[in-house]
PDB file of C-alpha atoms (C1' of nucleotides) in Angstrom:
ATOM      1  CA  UNK A   7       0.000   0.000   0.000  1.00 61.00           C
ATOM      2  CA  UNK A   8       2.239   2.338  -1.463  1.00 91.00           C
ATOM      3  CA  UNK A   9       2.335   6.045  -1.147  1.00 96.00           C
ATOM      4  CA  UNK A  10       4.891   8.290  -2.796  1.00 97.00           C
ATOM      5  CA  UNK A  11       7.948   7.109  -0.827  1.00 96.00           C
ATOM      6  CA  UNK A  12       7.315   3.421  -1.454  1.00 96.00           C
ATOM      7  CA  UNK A  13       6.729   4.032  -5.141  1.00 97.00           C
ATOM      8  CA  UNK A  14       9.890   6.105  -5.374  1.00 97.00           C
ATOM      9  CA  UNK A  15      11.974   3.430  -3.653  1.00 96.00           C
ATOM     10  CA  UNK A  16      10.581   0.832  -6.015  1.00 96.00           C
ATOM     11  CA  UNK A  17      11.426   3.068  -8.959  1.00 97.00           C
ATOM     12  CA  UNK A  18      15.016   3.335  -7.792  1.00 96.00           C
ATOM     13  CA  UNK A  19      15.156  -0.414  -7.338  1.00 95.00           C
ATOM     14  CA  UNK A  20      13.978  -1.058 -10.889  1.00 97.00           C
ATOM     15  CA  UNK A  21      15.845   1.787 -12.576  1.00 97.00           C
ATOM     16  CA  UNK A  22      19.059  -0.187 -13.249  1.00 97.00           C
ATOM     17  CA  UNK A  23      17.207  -3.354 -14.215  1.00 97.00           C
ATOM     18  CA  UNK A  24      15.069  -2.270 -17.160  1.00 98.00           C
ATOM     19  CA  UNK A  25      16.895  -0.116 -19.700  1.00 98.00           C
ATOM     20  CA  UNK A  26      18.033  -2.044 -22.750  1.00 98.00           C
ATOM     21  CA  UNK A  27      15.829  -5.067 -22.047  1.00 98.00           C
ATOM     22  CA  UNK A  28      13.694  -6.331 -24.913  1.00 98.00           C
ATOM     23  CA  UNK A  29      10.206  -7.626 -24.228  1.00 98.00           C
ATOM     24  CA  UNK A  30      10.111 -11.084 -25.798  1.00 98.00           C
ATOM     25  CA  UNK A  31       6.663 -12.057 -24.709  1.00 98.00           C
ATOM     26  CA  UNK A  32       3.748 -10.602 -22.755  1.00 98.00           C
ATOM     27  CA  UNK A  33       1.199 -12.372 -20.587  1.00 98.00           C
ATOM     28  CA  UNK A  34      -2.038 -10.901 -19.261  1.00 98.00           C
ATOM     29  CA  UNK A  35      -4.033 -12.732 -16.612  1.00 97.00           C
ATOM     30  CA  UNK A  36      -6.357 -10.028 -15.314  1.00 96.00           C
ATOM     31  CA  UNK A  37      -7.887  -7.357 -17.477  1.00 95.00           C
ATOM     32  CA  UNK A  38      -9.428  -5.048 -14.907  1.00 95.00           C
ATOM     33  CA  UNK A  39      -6.137  -3.270 -14.117  1.00 96.00           C
ATOM     34  CA  UNK A  40      -5.690  -2.639 -17.851  1.00 96.00           C
ATOM     35  CA  UNK A  41      -8.777  -0.458 -18.040  1.00 93.00           C
ATOM     36  CA  UNK A  42      -9.610   1.098 -20.420  1.00 92.00           C
ATOM     37  CA  UNK A  43      -7.309  -1.134 -22.488  1.00 94.00           C
ATOM     38  CA  UNK A  44      -7.646  -4.778 -23.410  1.00 96.00           C
ATOM     39  CA  UNK A  45      -5.341  -7.765 -23.119  1.00 97.00           C
ATOM     40  CA  UNK A  46      -4.964  -8.104 -26.888  1.00 97.00           C
ATOM     41  CA  UNK A  47      -4.098  -4.451 -27.351  1.00 97.00           C
ATOM     42  CA  UNK A  48      -1.597  -4.593 -24.496  1.00 97.00           C
ATOM     43  CA  UNK A  49       0.165  -7.639 -25.887  1.00 98.00           C
ATOM     44  CA  UNK A  50       0.285  -6.136 -29.361  1.00 97.00           C
ATOM     45  CA  UNK A  51       1.654  -2.847 -28.051  1.00 97.00           C
ATOM     46  CA  UNK A  52       4.360  -4.265 -25.772  1.00 98.00           C
ATOM     47  CA  UNK A  53       5.658  -7.346 -27.524  1.00 98.00           C
ATOM     48  CA  UNK A  54       9.019  -6.598 -29.087  1.00 98.00           C
ATOM     49  CA  UNK A  55       9.572  -3.195 -27.505  1.00 98.00           C
ATOM     50  CA  UNK A  56      12.808  -2.214 -25.792  1.00 98.00           C
ATOM     51  CA  UNK A  57      12.497  -0.765 -22.310  1.00 98.00           C
ATOM     52  CA  UNK A  58      14.286   2.538 -21.929  1.00 98.00           C
ATOM     53  CA  UNK A  59      13.797   3.581 -18.326  1.00 97.00           C
ATOM     54  CA  UNK A  60      11.455   4.136 -15.422  1.00 98.00           C
ATOM     55  CA  UNK A  61      10.150   7.341 -13.944  1.00 98.00           C
ATOM     56  CA  UNK A  62       7.553   8.285 -11.392  1.00 97.00           C
ATOM     57  CA  UNK A  63       4.639  10.699 -11.457  1.00 97.00           C
ATOM     58  CA  UNK A  64       2.618  10.842  -8.260  1.00 97.00           C
ATOM     59  CA  UNK A  65       2.022   7.219  -7.262  1.00 97.00           C
ATOM     60  CA  UNK A  66       2.427   6.001 -10.836  1.00 97.00           C
ATOM     61  CA  UNK A  67       5.482   4.263 -12.191  1.00 98.00           C
ATOM     62  CA  UNK A  68       6.068   5.280 -15.790  1.00 98.00           C
ATOM     63  CA  UNK A  69       7.999   2.723 -17.813  1.00 98.00           C
ATOM     64  CA  UNK A  70       9.363   4.078 -21.067  1.00 98.00           C
ATOM     65  CA  UNK A  71       9.898   1.967 -24.168  1.00 98.00           C
ATOM     66  CA  UNK A  72      10.665   2.229 -27.863  1.00 98.00           C
ATOM     67  CA  UNK A  73       8.871   0.164 -30.475  1.00 98.00           C
ATOM     68  CA  UNK A  74      10.665  -1.635 -33.296  1.00 96.00           C
ATOM     69  CA  UNK A  75       9.257   1.124 -35.511  1.00 96.00           C
ATOM     70  CA  UNK A  76      11.152   3.682 -33.451  1.00 97.00           C
ATOM     71  CA  UNK A  77       8.054   5.148 -31.842  1.00 97.00           C
ATOM     72  CA  UNK A  78       8.247   5.801 -28.115  1.00 98.00           C
ATOM     73  CA  UNK A  79       5.609   4.913 -25.578  1.00 97.00           C
ATOM     74  CA  UNK A  80       4.948   4.596 -21.869  1.00 98.00           C
ATOM     75  CA  UNK A  81       3.380   2.028 -19.614  1.00 98.00           C
ATOM     76  CA  UNK A  82       1.705   3.406 -16.501  1.00 97.00           C
ATOM     77  CA  UNK A  83       1.633   1.225 -13.399  1.00 98.00           C
ATOM     78  CA  UNK A  84      -0.244   2.100 -10.209  1.00 97.00           C
ATOM     79  CA  UNK A  85       0.098  -0.277  -7.280  1.00 97.00           C
ATOM     80  CA  UNK A  86      -3.275   0.510  -5.766  1.00 96.00           C
ATOM     81  CA  UNK A  87      -3.474  -1.073  -2.322  1.00 95.00           C
ATOM     82  CA  UNK A  88      -1.774  -4.380  -2.957  1.00 94.00           C
ATOM     83  CA  UNK A  89       0.185  -4.112  -6.184  1.00 96.00           C
ATOM     84  CA  UNK A  90       3.744  -5.436  -6.482  1.00 96.00           C
ATOM     85  CA  UNK A  91       6.104  -5.002  -9.392  1.00 96.00           C
ATOM     86  CA  UNK A  92       9.390  -6.869  -9.550  1.00 96.00           C
ATOM     87  CA  UNK A  93      11.867  -8.666 -11.761  1.00 96.00           C
ATOM     88  CA  UNK A  94      12.250 -12.373 -11.196  1.00 96.00           C
ATOM     89  CA  UNK A  95      13.653 -15.331 -13.056  1.00 95.00           C
ATOM     90  CA  UNK A  96      11.613 -16.436 -16.058  1.00 96.00           C
ATOM     91  CA  UNK A  97      11.559 -19.920 -14.569  1.00 93.00           C
ATOM     92  CA  UNK A  98       9.686 -18.884 -11.419  1.00 94.00           C
ATOM     93  CA  UNK A  99       6.083 -19.889 -10.972  1.00 95.00           C
ATOM     94  CA  UNK A 100       3.695 -16.997 -11.433  1.00 96.00           C
ATOM     95  CA  UNK A 101       2.108 -15.707  -8.222  1.00 95.00           C
ATOM     96  CA  UNK A 102      -1.537 -16.427  -7.521  1.00 95.00           C
ATOM     97  CA  UNK A 103      -2.607 -12.865  -8.216  1.00 96.00           C
ATOM     98  CA  UNK A 104      -0.455 -12.179 -11.246  1.00 97.00           C
ATOM     99  CA  UNK A 105      -2.003  -9.498 -13.437  1.00 98.00           C
ATOM    100  CA  UNK A 106       0.605  -9.211 -16.175  1.00 98.00           C
ATOM    101  CA  UNK A 107       4.142 -10.256 -16.975  1.00 98.00           C
ATOM    102  CA  UNK A 108       6.783  -9.405 -19.541  1.00 98.00           C
ATOM    103  CA  UNK A 109       9.473 -11.860 -20.540  1.00 98.00           C
ATOM    104  CA  UNK A 110      12.822 -10.080 -20.781  1.00 97.00           C
ATOM    105  CA  UNK A 111      15.042 -12.895 -21.992  1.00 94.00           C
ATOM    106  CA  UNK A 112      15.777 -15.013 -18.937  1.00 96.00           C
ATOM    107  CA  UNK A 113      14.112 -12.565 -16.569  1.00 97.00           C
ATOM    108  CA  UNK A 114      10.496 -11.676 -16.088  1.00 97.00           C
ATOM    109  CA  UNK A 115       8.944  -8.417 -14.968  1.00 98.00           C
ATOM    110  CA  UNK A 116       5.846  -9.339 -12.974  1.00 97.00           C
ATOM    111  CA  UNK A 117       2.941  -7.193 -11.861  1.00 97.00           C
ATOM    112  CA  UNK A 118       0.664  -8.807  -9.310  1.00 97.00           C
ATOM    113  CA  UNK A 119      -2.228  -7.265  -7.438  1.00 96.00           C
ATOM    114  CA  UNK A 120      -4.523  -9.272  -5.182  1.00 95.00           C
ATOM    115  CA  UNK A 121      -7.242  -6.656  -4.847  1.00 95.00           C
ATOM    116  CA  UNK A 122      -6.920  -5.370  -8.393  1.00 95.00           C
ATOM    117  CA  UNK A 123      -7.265  -1.728  -7.363  1.00 96.00           C
ATOM    118  CA  UNK A 124      -4.078  -0.984  -9.269  1.00 97.00           C
ATOM    119  CA  UNK A 125      -3.512  -0.059 -12.910  1.00 97.00           C
ATOM    120  CA  UNK A 126      -1.387  -1.425 -15.715  1.00 98.00           C
ATOM    121  CA  UNK A 127      -2.222   0.688 -18.698  1.00 97.00           C
ATOM    122  CA  UNK A 128      -0.992   2.547 -21.758  1.00 97.00           C
ATOM    123  CA  UNK A 129      -3.529   5.308 -21.200  1.00 95.00           C
ATOM    124  CA  UNK A 130      -1.570   8.495 -20.518  1.00 95.00           C
ATOM    125  CA  UNK A 131      -4.819  10.060 -19.371  1.00 94.00           C
ATOM    126  CA  UNK A 132      -4.205   8.616 -15.928  1.00 95.00           C
ATOM    127  CA  UNK A 133      -1.820  11.507 -15.335  1.00 96.00           C
ATOM    128  CA  UNK A 134      -4.434  14.150 -16.137  1.00 93.00           C
ATOM    129  CA  UNK A 135      -5.684  16.172 -13.198  1.00 92.00           C
ATOM    130  CA  UNK A 136      -2.721  15.393 -10.976  1.00 95.00           C
ATOM    131  CA  UNK A 137      -1.476  18.175  -8.733  1.00 95.00           C
ATOM    132  CA  UNK A 138       2.124  19.203  -8.088  1.00 96.00           C
ATOM    133  CA  UNK A 139       4.886  16.854  -7.006  1.00 97.00           C
ATOM    134  CA  UNK A 140       5.469  17.679  -3.340  1.00 97.00           C
ATOM    135  CA  UNK A 141       9.245  17.314  -3.592  1.00 98.00           C
ATOM    136  CA  UNK A 142       9.571  19.495  -6.682  1.00 97.00           C
ATOM    137  CA  UNK A 143      10.237  23.204  -6.604  1.00 96.00           C
ATOM    138  CA  UNK A 144       6.871  23.869  -8.179  1.00 95.00           C
ATOM    139  CA  UNK A 145       5.278  22.836  -4.888  1.00 96.00           C
ATOM    140  CA  UNK A 146       5.484  26.135  -3.076  1.00 97.00           C
ATOM    141  CA  UNK A 147       3.658  27.401  -0.012  1.00 97.00           C
ATOM    142  CA  UNK A 148       1.549  29.503  -2.365  1.00 96.00           C
ATOM    143  CA  UNK A 149       0.570  26.463  -4.428  1.00 96.00           C
ATOM    144  CA  UNK A 150      -0.458  24.587  -1.315  1.00 96.00           C
ATOM    145  CA  UNK A 151      -2.353  27.590   0.008  1.00 96.00           C
ATOM    146  CA  UNK A 152      -4.242  27.846  -3.270  1.00 95.00           C
ATOM    147  CA  UNK A 153      -5.174  24.188  -3.042  1.00 95.00           C
ATOM    148  CA  UNK A 154      -6.632  24.613   0.423  1.00 95.00           C
ATOM    149  CA  UNK A 155      -8.234  27.996  -0.039  1.00 94.00           C
ATOM    150  CA  UNK A 156     -11.989  28.197   0.070  1.00 93.00           C
ATOM    151  CA  UNK A 157     -12.492  24.573   1.033  1.00 94.00           C
ATOM    152  CA  UNK A 158     -14.732  23.628   3.913  1.00 92.00           C
ATOM    153  CA  UNK A 159     -13.439  20.052   3.846  1.00 93.00           C
ATOM    154  CA  UNK A 160     -11.234  18.765   6.611  1.00 95.00           C
ATOM    155  CA  UNK A 161      -7.629  19.477   5.723  1.00 96.00           C
ATOM    156  CA  UNK A 162      -6.866  15.751   5.787  1.00 96.00           C
ATOM    157  CA  UNK A 163      -9.444  15.091   3.096  1.00 95.00           C
ATOM    158  CA  UNK A 164      -8.045  17.869   0.918  1.00 96.00           C
ATOM    159  CA  UNK A 165      -4.512  16.501   1.195  1.00 96.00           C
ATOM    160  CA  UNK A 166      -5.669  13.076   0.062  1.00 96.00           C
ATOM    161  CA  UNK A 167      -7.087  14.697  -3.075  1.00 96.00           C
ATOM    162  CA  UNK A 168      -4.380  14.096  -5.663  1.00 96.00           C
ATOM    163  CA  UNK A 169      -5.317  17.243  -7.553  1.00 95.00           C
ATOM    164  CA  UNK A 170      -4.163  19.386  -4.623  1.00 96.00           C
ATOM    165  CA  UNK A 171      -0.808  17.690  -4.147  1.00 97.00           C
ATOM    166  CA  UNK A 172       0.174  14.183  -5.186  1.00 97.00           C
ATOM    167  CA  UNK A 173       1.704  11.321  -3.284  1.00 97.00           C
ATOM    168  CA  UNK A 174       0.099  11.457   0.131  1.00 97.00           C
ATOM    169  CA  UNK A 175      -2.030   8.540   1.306  1.00 96.00           C
ATOM    170  CA  UNK A 176      -3.586   7.713   4.622  1.00 96.00           C
ATOM    171  CA  UNK A 177      -0.316   7.077   6.423  1.00 96.00           C
ATOM    172  CA  UNK A 178       1.762  10.046   5.390  1.00 97.00           C
ATOM    173  CA  UNK A 179      -1.122  12.466   5.557  1.00 97.00           C
ATOM    174  CA  UNK A 180      -1.520  11.557   9.229  1.00 96.00           C
ATOM    175  CA  UNK A 181       2.212  11.871   9.758  1.00 97.00           C
ATOM    176  CA  UNK A 182       2.412  15.230   7.993  1.00 97.00           C
ATOM    177  CA  UNK A 183      -0.459  16.700   9.990  1.00 97.00           C
ATOM    178  CA  UNK A 184       1.187  15.552  13.202  1.00 97.00           C
ATOM    179  CA  UNK A 185       4.481  17.071  12.147  1.00 97.00           C
ATOM    180  CA  UNK A 186       2.686  20.330  11.420  1.00 97.00           C
ATOM    181  CA  UNK A 187       0.731  20.232  14.694  1.00 97.00           C
ATOM    182  CA  UNK A 188      -2.589  20.509  12.883  1.00 96.00           C
ATOM    183  CA  UNK A 189      -5.840  18.730  13.544  1.00 96.00           C
ATOM    184  CA  UNK A 190      -6.886  16.505  10.632  1.00 96.00           C
ATOM    185  CA  UNK A 191     -10.395  17.885  11.152  1.00 95.00           C
ATOM    186  CA  UNK A 192      -9.451  21.538  10.707  1.00 95.00           C
ATOM    187  CA  UNK A 193     -11.301  23.120   7.777  1.00 94.00           C
ATOM    188  CA  UNK A 194      -8.769  23.380   4.959  1.00 95.00           C
ATOM    189  CA  UNK A 195      -9.793  26.906   4.080  1.00 94.00           C
ATOM    190  CA  UNK A 196      -9.513  28.105   7.651  1.00 94.00           C
ATOM    191  CA  UNK A 197      -5.779  27.594   7.990  1.00 95.00           C
ATOM    192  CA  UNK A 198      -3.715  30.717   8.391  1.00 95.00           C
ATOM    193  CA  UNK A 199      -0.504  31.529   6.579  1.00 96.00           C
ATOM    194  CA  UNK A 200       1.683  30.126   9.328  1.00 96.00           C
ATOM    195  CA  UNK A 201      -0.221  26.871   9.498  1.00 96.00           C
ATOM    196  CA  UNK A 202       0.024  26.421   5.739  1.00 96.00           C
ATOM    197  CA  UNK A 203       3.760  27.069   5.923  1.00 97.00           C
ATOM    198  CA  UNK A 204       4.185  24.450   8.624  1.00 97.00           C
ATOM    199  CA  UNK A 205       2.087  22.008   6.659  1.00 97.00           C
ATOM    200  CA  UNK A 206       4.093  22.587   3.495  1.00 97.00           C
ATOM    201  CA  UNK A 207       7.293  21.958   5.375  1.00 98.00           C
ATOM    202  CA  UNK A 208       5.826  18.901   7.106  1.00 97.00           C
ATOM    203  CA  UNK A 209       4.685  17.249   3.887  1.00 97.00           C
ATOM    204  CA  UNK A 210       8.155  17.506   2.414  1.00 97.00           C
ATOM    205  CA  UNK A 211       9.791  16.429   5.631  1.00 97.00           C
ATOM    206  CA  UNK A 212       7.823  13.223   6.160  1.00 97.00           C
ATOM    207  CA  UNK A 213       8.129  12.167   2.519  1.00 97.00           C
ATOM    208  CA  UNK A 214      11.845  12.893   2.309  1.00 97.00           C
ATOM    209  CA  UNK A 215      12.473  11.115   5.570  1.00 95.00           C
ATOM    210  CA  UNK A 216      10.527   8.058   4.454  1.00 95.00           C
ATOM    211  CA  UNK A 217      12.461   7.881   1.187  1.00 95.00           C
ATOM    212  CA  UNK A 218      15.704   8.165   3.093  1.00 94.00           C
ATOM    213  CA  UNK A 219      14.752   5.343   5.430  1.00 91.00           C
ATOM    214  CA  UNK A 220      13.568   3.174   2.563  1.00 91.00           C
ATOM    215  CA  UNK A 221      16.791   3.772   0.694  1.00 91.00           C
ATOM    216  CA  UNK A 222      18.785   2.535   3.665  1.00 87.00           C
ATOM    217  CA  UNK A 223      16.652  -0.511   4.311  1.00 83.00           C
ATOM    218  CA  UNK A 224      16.196  -1.646   0.736  1.00 74.00           C
ATOM    219  CA  UNK A 225      13.325  -3.745  -0.481  1.00 77.00           C
ATOM    220  CA  UNK A 226      12.338  -7.139   0.781  1.00 69.00           C
ATOM    221  CA  UNK A 227      10.376  -9.272  -1.659  1.00 66.00           C
ATOM    222  CA  UNK A 228      10.470 -12.332   0.598  1.00 61.00           C
ATOM    223  CA  UNK A 229       7.419 -14.264   1.744  1.00 61.00           C
ATOM    224  CA  UNK A 230       5.211 -12.297   4.076  1.00 62.00           C
ATOM    225  CA  UNK A 231       6.524  -9.015   2.767  1.00 71.00           C
ATOM    226  CA  UNK A 232       4.826  -6.859   0.220  1.00 70.00           C
ATOM    227  CA  UNK A 233       8.238  -5.704  -0.941  1.00 69.00           C
ATOM    228  CA  UNK A 234       7.281  -2.153  -0.160  1.00 64.00           C
ATOM    229  CA  UNK A 235       6.713  -1.229   3.429  1.00 63.00           C
ATOM    230  CA  UNK A 236       9.915  -0.720   5.237  1.00 60.00           C
ATOM    231  CA  UNK A 237       8.477   2.068   7.348  1.00 55.00           C
ATOM    232  CA  UNK A 238       5.807   0.079   9.144  1.00 47.00           C
ATOM    233  CA  UNK A 239       5.129  -0.581  12.767  1.00 38.00           C
ATOM    234  CA  UNK A 240       4.782  -4.335  12.930  1.00 41.00           C
ATOM    235  CA  UNK A 241       7.136  -6.202  15.212  1.00 34.00           C
ATOM    236  CA  UNK A 242       9.164  -7.990  12.571  1.00 35.00           C
ATOM    237  CA  UNK A 243       9.817  -4.874  10.619  1.00 43.00           C
ATOM    238  CA  UNK A 244      10.442  -3.031  13.841  1.00 41.00           C
ATOM    239  CA  UNK A 245      13.399  -5.339  14.440  1.00 41.00           C
ATOM    240  CA  UNK A 246      14.704  -4.839  10.958  1.00 44.00           C
ATOM    241  CA  UNK A 247      14.215  -1.146  11.329  1.00 42.00           C
ATOM    242  CA  UNK A 248      15.601  -0.772  14.805  1.00 40.00           C
ATOM    243  CA  UNK A 249      17.129   2.611  15.167  1.00 38.00           C
ATOM    244  CA  UNK A 250      15.206   3.891  12.186  1.00 46.00           C
ATOM    245  CA  UNK A 251      12.396   6.369  12.262  1.00 53.00           C
ATOM    246  CA  UNK A 252       8.969   4.943  12.945  1.00 81.00           C
ATOM    247  CA  UNK A 253       5.481   6.309  12.502  1.00 94.00           C
ATOM    248  CA  UNK A 254       4.704   8.958  15.041  1.00 96.00           C
ATOM    249  CA  UNK A 255       0.920   8.621  14.940  1.00 96.00           C
ATOM    250  CA  UNK A 256      -0.197   6.103  12.308  1.00 95.00           C
ATOM    251  CA  UNK A 257      -1.363   2.836  13.884  1.00 94.00           C
ATOM    252  CA  UNK A 258      -0.317   4.062  17.321  1.00 95.00           C
ATOM    253  CA  UNK A 259      -3.724   4.491  18.946  1.00 94.00           C
ATOM    254  CA  UNK A 260      -3.436   4.713  22.732  1.00 94.00           C
ATOM    255  CA  UNK A 261       0.316   5.147  22.681  1.00 94.00           C
ATOM    256  CA  UNK A 262       2.238   8.150  23.855  1.00 95.00           C
ATOM    257  CA  UNK A 263       3.016  11.041  21.557  1.00 96.00           C
ATOM    258  CA  UNK A 264       6.762  11.304  21.058  1.00 95.00           C
ATOM    259  CA  UNK A 265       6.509  15.075  20.939  1.00 96.00           C
ATOM    260  CA  UNK A 266       4.209  16.079  23.780  1.00 97.00           C
ATOM    261  CA  UNK A 267       3.505  12.914  25.731  1.00 96.00           C
ATOM    262  CA  UNK A 268      -0.202  13.112  24.909  1.00 96.00           C
ATOM    263  CA  UNK A 269      -2.268  10.135  23.868  1.00 95.00           C
ATOM    264  CA  UNK A 270      -2.565   9.176  20.202  1.00 95.00           C
ATOM    265  CA  UNK A 271      -6.202   8.893  19.175  1.00 95.00           C
ATOM    266  CA  UNK A 272      -7.937   7.228  16.263  1.00 94.00           C
ATOM    267  CA  UNK A 273     -11.130   8.569  14.759  1.00 94.00           C
ATOM    268  CA  UNK A 274     -13.001   8.018  11.558  1.00 93.00           C
ATOM    269  CA  UNK A 275     -12.775  10.707   8.921  1.00 93.00           C
ATOM    270  CA  UNK A 276     -14.352  10.075   5.576  1.00 88.00           C
ATOM    271  CA  UNK A 277     -14.298   6.363   6.249  1.00 89.00           C
ATOM    272  CA  UNK A 278     -10.572   6.202   6.878  1.00 94.00           C
ATOM    273  CA  UNK A 279      -8.841   5.543  10.154  1.00 95.00           C
ATOM    274  CA  UNK A 280      -7.341   8.839  11.226  1.00 96.00           C
ATOM    275  CA  UNK A 281      -4.577   8.978  13.793  1.00 96.00           C
ATOM    276  CA  UNK A 282      -3.563  12.121  15.619  1.00 96.00           C
ATOM    277  CA  UNK A 283      -2.320  13.356  18.951  1.00 96.00           C
ATOM    278  CA  UNK A 284      -5.028  14.847  21.137  1.00 94.00           C
ATOM    279  CA  UNK A 285      -2.407  17.001  22.827  1.00 96.00           C
ATOM    280  CA  UNK A 286      -0.435  18.749  20.116  1.00 96.00           C
ATOM    281  CA  UNK A 287      -2.783  18.670  17.104  1.00 96.00           C
ATOM    282  CA  UNK A 288      -5.492  20.987  18.278  1.00 88.00           C
ATOM    283  CA  UNK A 289      -5.296  23.779  15.757  1.00 81.00           C
ATOM    284  CA  UNK A 290      -8.549  24.155  13.869  1.00 63.00           C
TER     285      UNK A 290
ATOM    286  C1'  DA B  24     -15.930 -18.235  12.037  1.00 87.11           C
ATOM    287  C1'  DT B  25     -17.826 -14.025  11.218  1.00 87.11           C
ATOM    288  C1'  DG B  26     -17.086  -9.431  10.892  1.00 87.11           C
ATOM    289  C1'  DG B  27     -14.244  -5.659  10.809  1.00 87.11           C
ATOM    290  C1'  DC B  28     -10.244  -3.788   9.472  1.00 87.11           C
ATOM    291  C1'  DT B  29      -6.557  -2.365   5.445  1.00 87.11           C
ATOM    292  C1'  DG B  30      -1.579   1.597   2.391  1.00 87.11           C
ATOM    293  C1'  DT B  31      -6.362   3.735  -3.372  1.00 87.11           C
ATOM    294  C1'  DT B  32      -9.460   5.956  -6.094  1.00 87.11           C
ATOM    295  C1'  DA B  33     -13.683   6.170  -9.380  1.00 87.11           C
ATOM    296  C1'  DT B  34     -18.250   7.001  -9.150  1.00 87.11           C
ATOM    297  C1'  DC B  35     -22.598   7.930  -7.309  1.00 87.11           C
ATOM    298  C1'  DC B  36     -25.894  10.729  -4.903  1.00 87.11           C
ATOM    299  C1'  DG B  37     -27.873  14.638  -2.342  1.00 87.11           C
TER     300       DG B  37
ATOM    301  C1'  DC C  13     -19.469  22.191  -7.678  1.00 87.11           C
ATOM    302  C1'  DC C  14     -18.802  19.864  -3.152  1.00 87.11           C
ATOM    303  C1'  DG C  15     -18.547  16.647   0.120  1.00 87.11           C
ATOM    304  C1'  DG C  16     -19.736  12.249   1.859  1.00 87.11           C
ATOM    305  C1'  DA C  17     -20.728   7.448   1.069  1.00 87.11           C
ATOM    306  C1'  DT C  18     -20.001   3.437  -1.448  1.00 87.11           C
ATOM    307  C1'  DA C  19     -17.885   0.096  -4.364  1.00 87.11           C
ATOM    308  C1'  DA C  20     -14.157  -2.347  -6.617  1.00 87.11           C
ATOM    309  C1'  DC C  21     -11.421  -6.909  -4.135  1.00 87.11           C
ATOM    310  C1'  DA C  22      -8.710 -10.136  -1.210  1.00 87.11           C
ATOM    311  C1'  DG C  23      -6.380 -11.114   3.010  1.00 87.11           C
ATOM    312  C1'  DC C  24      -5.534 -10.775   7.739  1.00 87.11           C
ATOM    313  C1'  DC C  25      -6.703 -10.495  12.473  1.00 87.11           C
ATOM    314  C1'  DA C  26      -9.487 -10.616  16.666  1.00 87.11           C
TER     315       DA C  26
END
DNA sequence: ATGGCTGTTATCCG
DNA sequence: CCGGATAACAGCCA
């Protein structure tokens, strides 16, 4: 359940493994993630192409390729809640929830997704309506302020809207609001200049920190791991991550706030579990 | 075992 | 237009 940092770490993992590889064969096992495309069209479009590289836009991985004709194209992959994308040996058995695979001459790039909320598509339209990249210079305090202005929604809800700023999901939005000392329930449009500045800073901080941690830990595609979450709070990963940063509020209901000693609370907001400190997130 | 949770987001409805 | 609820789906945990 990847948010921007997990997707970025995966991109960096795959970056040296794709360029120059030719797609010998393509397999499609689930068509829903291809929407609006079809299995036949996907196979026809990808078979024989040469992969050129991998980028990221928001929570999408963008895999570039050139066709035998010389035309360039892109494959857009979104991991949804449960998507995994990895290179394995072509001899490996396909996973139960395999959606698509590409044979790369001895290796195989596999996309699997149990819940099928993810995407595997050639439709560039998926990038329409996306807001600014939070770690790019274009994401200024003014841009964030404009995205919050006039909204009566809770600030948490606004930040999950990918047209305001991309990359935040339920975990990092909770973490960013804690870092900023803002209540998730504060009306987005009611935040003052200072609060917006703190929030802007906090969003960058939590995402950068998570990428840094993920870079150090590397990915684990072993059994029982989704190959993505290195920043979690479960006991096993806690061991592996000892000494690393942990979530400050997410999944810490009832525990003590590391900043003020208050109690972390969990409430429902828009149907999502929302974690915050009752002591130091009172603004709004 | 049954029901309630889960990292996303498209779509529906008032 | 907005905001809230629901649905898409499978697995895990109490």
